[in-house]
């Protein structure tokens, strides 16, 4: 006697996700088109499912991959320093709130001994659409080395620049020469830099609108 067929849609979400985790990215994309419920279930759990991966044998292949890439539309990126065990997460979301239209989370786990704080988190709320103002050039190996992402004692400087870029909407490399006093907490450095740029000057805010 044949066993009765199982309806995927009738399964609890936790069982569906166990099945989804065994599927490749192409199959997941096709499955999202089946119905609205599957689409939102996959989207809400996308970080735990299989996603496209790219591997490169040398810097040239990596550079060619980045060519013509537009990173302003991505919702999240993750930088990880393998040797120092440090990482930086940036996640961007849109909101349906009467006061704010978008939100950006910047989190970091700093390598041991590089800061008084092991972890860092900042939340940016804005009444304009926040973007990650980068193109493929920023993520080339020479640019990352220039920023010091692979060097010890440099993660806090990179975090500061990323936050400033999101707030102001300009590429990170334009702030490469920004002064950094490592004796001050990172949030004070960011506030001071914003003041130096005139963003916190009341004379520049006569219309009572926020700069973000």
mmCIF file of C-alpha atoms in Angstrom:
data_model
loop_
_atom_site.group_PDB
_atom_site.id
_atom_site.type_symbol
_atom_site.label_atom_id
_atom_site.label_comp_id
_atom_site.label_asym_id
_atom_site.label_seq_id
_atom_site.Cartn_x
_atom_site.Cartn_y
_atom_site.Cartn_z
ATOM 1 C CA UNK A 1 0.000 0.000 0.000
ATOM 2 C CA UNK A 2 1.420 3.386 -0.989
ATOM 3 C CA UNK A 3 2.178 5.870 1.772
ATOM 4 C CA UNK A 4 0.045 9.036 1.660
ATOM 5 C CA UNK A 5 1.749 12.031 0.063
ATOM 6 C CA UNK A 6 2.852 14.783 2.459
ATOM 7 C CA UNK A 7 1.754 18.332 1.782
ATOM 8 C CA UNK A 8 4.670 20.722 2.361
ATOM 9 C CA UNK A 9 2.355 23.649 3.059
ATOM 10 C CA UNK A 10 0.614 21.787 5.867
ATOM 11 C CA UNK A 11 3.833 21.234 7.823
ATOM 12 C CA UNK A 12 4.723 23.474 10.792
ATOM 13 C CA UNK A 13 7.229 26.216 9.950
ATOM 14 C CA UNK A 14 10.049 24.616 11.942
ATOM 15 C CA UNK A 15 9.714 21.419 9.851
ATOM 16 C CA UNK A 16 9.592 23.427 6.629
ATOM 17 C CA UNK A 17 12.838 25.171 7.608
ATOM 18 C CA UNK A 18 14.570 21.845 8.228
ATOM 19 C CA UNK A 19 13.720 20.893 4.640
ATOM 20 C CA UNK A 20 14.709 24.304 3.259
ATOM 21 C CA UNK A 21 18.163 24.069 4.861
ATOM 22 C CA UNK A 22 18.906 21.061 2.647
ATOM 23 C CA UNK A 23 18.028 22.908 -0.560
ATOM 24 C CA UNK A 24 20.404 24.890 -2.763
ATOM 25 C CA UNK A 25 19.913 28.577 -3.567
ATOM 26 C CA UNK A 26 18.320 27.971 -6.978
ATOM 27 C CA UNK A 27 15.708 25.644 -5.480
ATOM 28 C CA UNK A 28 14.950 28.156 -2.720
ATOM 29 C CA UNK A 29 14.414 30.921 -5.267
ATOM 30 C CA UNK A 30 11.942 28.724 -7.175
ATOM 31 C CA UNK A 31 10.196 27.708 -3.967
ATOM 32 C CA UNK A 32 9.641 31.370 -3.026
ATOM 33 C CA UNK A 33 7.450 31.699 -6.128
ATOM 34 C CA UNK A 34 5.064 28.921 -5.092
ATOM 35 C CA UNK A 35 2.997 30.988 -2.688
ATOM 36 C CA UNK A 36 3.037 34.038 -0.429
ATOM 37 C CA UNK A 37 3.513 32.066 2.816
ATOM 38 C CA UNK A 38 6.615 30.265 1.557
ATOM 39 C CA UNK A 39 8.032 33.497 0.185
ATOM 40 C CA UNK A 40 7.845 35.293 3.536
ATOM 41 C CA UNK A 41 9.014 32.255 5.507
ATOM 42 C CA UNK A 42 12.151 31.971 3.373
ATOM 43 C CA UNK A 43 12.800 35.721 3.429
ATOM 44 C CA UNK A 44 12.471 35.884 7.218
ATOM 45 C CA UNK A 45 14.962 33.041 7.680
ATOM 46 C CA UNK A 46 17.274 33.776 4.773
ATOM 47 C CA UNK A 47 20.371 34.110 6.996
ATOM 48 C CA UNK A 48 20.108 30.502 8.142
ATOM 49 C CA UNK A 49 19.548 29.093 4.633
ATOM 50 C CA UNK A 50 21.905 28.442 1.763
ATOM 51 C CA UNK A 51 22.930 31.549 -0.171
ATOM 52 C CA UNK A 52 25.096 32.156 -3.267
ATOM 53 C CA UNK A 53 28.799 31.814 -2.538
ATOM 54 C CA UNK A 54 31.732 33.016 -4.600
ATOM 55 C CA UNK A 55 35.274 31.683 -4.240
ATOM 56 C CA UNK A 56 38.365 33.165 -5.877
ATOM 57 C CA UNK A 57 41.793 31.703 -6.520
ATOM 58 C CA UNK A 58 43.558 35.102 -6.638
ATOM 59 C CA UNK A 59 43.068 38.863 -6.231
ATOM 60 C CA UNK A 60 42.477 39.328 -9.981
ATOM 61 C CA UNK A 61 39.460 37.000 -9.974
ATOM 62 C CA UNK A 62 38.147 38.779 -6.898
ATOM 63 C CA UNK A 63 38.627 42.182 -8.555
ATOM 64 C CA UNK A 64 36.810 41.071 -11.713
ATOM 65 C CA UNK A 65 33.880 39.867 -9.608
ATOM 66 C CA UNK A 66 33.581 43.260 -7.899
ATOM 67 C CA UNK A 67 33.723 45.166 -11.163
ATOM 68 C CA UNK A 68 30.434 46.950 -11.855
ATOM 69 C CA UNK A 69 28.897 45.699 -8.609
ATOM 70 C CA UNK A 70 26.453 48.105 -6.910
ATOM 71 C CA UNK A 71 26.511 47.665 -3.131
ATOM 72 C CA UNK A 72 24.065 50.486 -2.400
ATOM 73 C CA UNK A 73 21.144 48.065 -2.756
ATOM 74 C CA UNK A 74 22.374 45.327 -0.435
ATOM 75 C CA UNK A 75 20.677 44.974 2.940
ATOM 76 C CA UNK A 76 23.658 43.565 4.837
ATOM 77 C CA UNK A 77 27.367 42.993 4.576
ATOM 78 C CA UNK A 78 29.861 41.287 6.866
ATOM 79 C CA UNK A 79 33.608 41.846 7.181
ATOM 80 C CA UNK A 80 35.641 39.254 9.060
ATOM 81 C CA UNK A 81 39.335 39.315 9.941
ATOM 82 C CA UNK A 82 40.255 35.622 10.129
ATOM 83 C CA UNK A 83 43.657 36.043 11.783
ATOM 84 C CA UNK A 84 42.516 38.518 14.464
ATOM 85 C CA UNK A 85 39.006 37.069 14.974
ATOM 86 C CA UNK A 86 37.342 40.459 14.570
ATOM 87 C CA UNK A 87 34.163 41.141 12.613
ATOM 88 C CA UNK A 88 31.903 43.994 11.478
ATOM 89 C CA UNK A 89 28.213 43.616 10.570
ATOM 90 C CA UNK A 90 26.123 46.257 8.805
ATOM 91 C CA UNK A 91 22.397 45.596 8.332
ATOM 92 C CA UNK A 92 19.958 48.004 6.642
ATOM 93 C CA UNK A 93 16.162 47.786 6.896
ATOM 94 C CA UNK A 94 13.171 49.842 5.760
ATOM 95 C CA UNK A 95 10.534 50.849 8.301
ATOM 96 C CA UNK A 96 6.867 51.739 8.155
ATOM 97 C CA UNK A 97 7.025 54.272 10.958
ATOM 98 C CA UNK A 98 5.612 57.800 10.962
ATOM 99 C CA UNK A 99 8.867 59.235 12.331
ATOM 100 C CA UNK A 100 11.528 57.124 10.580
ATOM 101 C CA UNK A 101 11.678 55.474 7.180
ATOM 102 C CA UNK A 102 14.798 53.349 7.574
ATOM 103 C CA UNK A 103 17.098 51.854 10.142
ATOM 104 C CA UNK A 104 20.706 50.715 10.026
ATOM 105 C CA UNK A 105 22.439 48.479 12.572
ATOM 106 C CA UNK A 106 26.233 48.500 12.840
ATOM 107 C CA UNK A 107 27.706 45.822 15.100
ATOM 108 C CA UNK A 108 31.244 44.645 15.705
ATOM 109 C CA UNK A 109 33.201 42.064 17.661
ATOM 110 C CA UNK A 110 36.648 43.542 18.254
ATOM 111 C CA UNK A 111 39.813 41.416 18.490
ATOM 112 C CA UNK A 112 41.037 40.778 22.012
ATOM 113 C CA UNK A 113 43.309 43.505 23.337
ATOM 114 C CA UNK A 114 42.403 46.128 20.704
ATOM 115 C CA UNK A 115 39.836 48.028 22.753
ATOM 116 C CA UNK A 116 38.368 48.385 26.229
ATOM 117 C CA UNK A 117 35.137 47.009 24.759
ATOM 118 C CA UNK A 118 34.853 43.527 23.251
ATOM 119 C CA UNK A 119 31.751 44.378 21.242
ATOM 120 C CA UNK A 120 30.178 47.492 19.750
ATOM 121 C CA UNK A 121 26.674 48.280 18.506
ATOM 122 C CA UNK A 122 25.086 51.424 17.100
ATOM 123 C CA UNK A 123 21.562 51.955 15.785
ATOM 124 C CA UNK A 124 20.925 54.645 13.142
ATOM 125 C CA UNK A 125 17.338 55.832 12.617
ATOM 126 C CA UNK A 126 16.619 58.104 9.668
ATOM 127 C CA UNK A 127 13.736 59.923 7.988
ATOM 128 C CA UNK A 128 15.449 59.416 4.643
ATOM 129 C CA UNK A 129 16.406 56.178 2.929
ATOM 130 C CA UNK A 130 19.767 55.008 4.237
ATOM 131 C CA UNK A 131 22.133 53.333 1.807
ATOM 132 C CA UNK A 132 25.552 51.729 1.971
ATOM 133 C CA UNK A 133 27.338 54.273 -0.245
ATOM 134 C CA UNK A 134 29.873 51.856 -1.715
ATOM 135 C CA UNK A 135 30.723 50.321 -5.036
ATOM 136 C CA UNK A 136 33.011 47.422 -5.890
ATOM 137 C CA UNK A 137 36.147 49.583 -5.634
ATOM 138 C CA UNK A 138 35.878 49.833 -1.857
ATOM 139 C CA UNK A 139 35.988 46.060 -1.396
ATOM 140 C CA UNK A 140 39.020 45.463 -3.575
ATOM 141 C CA UNK A 141 41.930 43.971 -1.678
ATOM 142 C CA UNK A 142 44.111 47.073 -2.023
ATOM 143 C CA UNK A 143 41.320 49.288 -0.642
ATOM 144 C CA UNK A 144 40.706 46.992 2.329
ATOM 145 C CA UNK A 145 44.431 46.877 3.076
ATOM 146 C CA UNK A 146 44.608 50.660 2.771
ATOM 147 C CA UNK A 147 41.825 50.983 5.342
ATOM 148 C CA UNK A 148 43.667 48.668 7.715
ATOM 149 C CA UNK A 149 40.887 46.080 7.934
ATOM 150 C CA UNK A 150 43.491 43.315 8.127
ATOM 151 C CA UNK A 151 45.703 45.085 10.657
ATOM 152 C CA UNK A 152 45.724 44.871 14.405
ATOM 153 C CA UNK A 153 44.293 47.857 16.345
ATOM 154 C CA UNK A 154 42.480 49.198 13.252
ATOM 155 C CA UNK A 155 38.893 47.802 13.505
ATOM 156 C CA UNK A 156 37.558 50.767 15.505
ATOM 157 C CA UNK A 157 38.812 53.188 12.821
ATOM 158 C CA UNK A 158 37.056 51.180 10.111
ATOM 159 C CA UNK A 159 33.822 51.100 12.155
ATOM 160 C CA UNK A 160 33.962 54.868 12.597
ATOM 161 C CA UNK A 161 34.359 55.409 8.879
ATOM 162 C CA UNK A 162 31.513 53.055 7.975
ATOM 163 C CA UNK A 163 29.143 54.844 10.367
ATOM 164 C CA UNK A 164 30.157 58.274 9.065
ATOM 165 C CA UNK A 165 29.658 57.110 5.471
ATOM 166 C CA UNK A 166 26.128 55.884 6.187
ATOM 167 C CA UNK A 167 25.211 59.073 8.063
ATOM 168 C CA UNK A 168 26.583 61.422 5.417
ATOM 169 C CA UNK A 169 26.062 59.243 2.344
ATOM 170 C CA UNK A 170 29.600 59.552 0.990
ATOM 171 C CA UNK A 171 32.129 56.799 0.218
ATOM 172 C CA UNK A 172 34.438 55.699 2.991
ATOM 173 C CA UNK A 173 37.647 56.561 1.159
ATOM 174 C CA UNK A 174 36.803 60.273 1.308
ATOM 175 C CA UNK A 175 37.251 60.077 5.087
ATOM 176 C CA UNK A 176 40.497 58.176 5.072
ATOM 177 C CA UNK A 177 42.402 61.060 6.677
ATOM 178 C CA UNK A 178 39.871 61.661 9.450
ATOM 179 C CA UNK A 179 41.664 62.076 12.768
ATOM 180 C CA UNK A 180 41.165 59.355 15.359
ATOM 181 C CA UNK A 181 42.009 59.619 19.051
ATOM 182 C CA UNK A 182 42.021 56.000 20.209
ATOM 183 C CA UNK A 183 41.935 57.154 23.845
ATOM 184 C CA UNK A 184 38.344 58.371 23.422
ATOM 185 C CA UNK A 185 35.309 56.059 23.186
ATOM 186 C CA UNK A 186 34.164 55.480 19.628
ATOM 187 C CA UNK A 187 30.808 57.235 20.037
ATOM 188 C CA UNK A 188 32.616 60.410 21.182
ATOM 189 C CA UNK A 189 34.940 60.236 18.162
ATOM 190 C CA UNK A 190 31.935 59.965 15.828
ATOM 191 C CA UNK A 191 30.102 62.851 17.535
ATOM 192 C CA UNK A 192 33.222 65.050 17.383
ATOM 193 C CA UNK A 193 33.714 64.276 13.710
ATOM 194 C CA UNK A 194 30.085 65.144 12.934
ATOM 195 C CA UNK A 195 30.530 68.433 14.802
ATOM 196 C CA UNK A 196 33.702 69.189 12.800
ATOM 197 C CA UNK A 197 31.715 68.674 9.589
ATOM 198 C CA UNK A 198 29.039 71.104 10.809
ATOM 199 C CA UNK A 199 26.296 68.487 11.041
ATOM 200 C CA UNK A 200 25.548 69.342 14.669
ATOM 201 C CA UNK A 201 25.814 73.098 14.260
ATOM 202 C CA UNK A 202 22.396 74.691 15.065
ATOM 203 C CA UNK A 203 23.038 77.357 12.406
ATOM 204 C CA UNK A 204 22.954 74.616 9.776
ATOM 205 C CA UNK A 205 19.618 73.285 11.026
ATOM 206 C CA UNK A 206 17.357 76.361 10.953
ATOM 207 C CA UNK A 207 14.605 74.400 9.225
ATOM 208 C CA UNK A 208 14.398 72.120 12.295
ATOM 209 C CA UNK A 209 14.891 69.069 10.123
ATOM 210 C CA UNK A 210 17.308 66.355 11.115
ATOM 211 C CA UNK A 211 20.457 65.796 9.129
ATOM 212 C CA UNK A 212 19.519 62.129 8.769
#
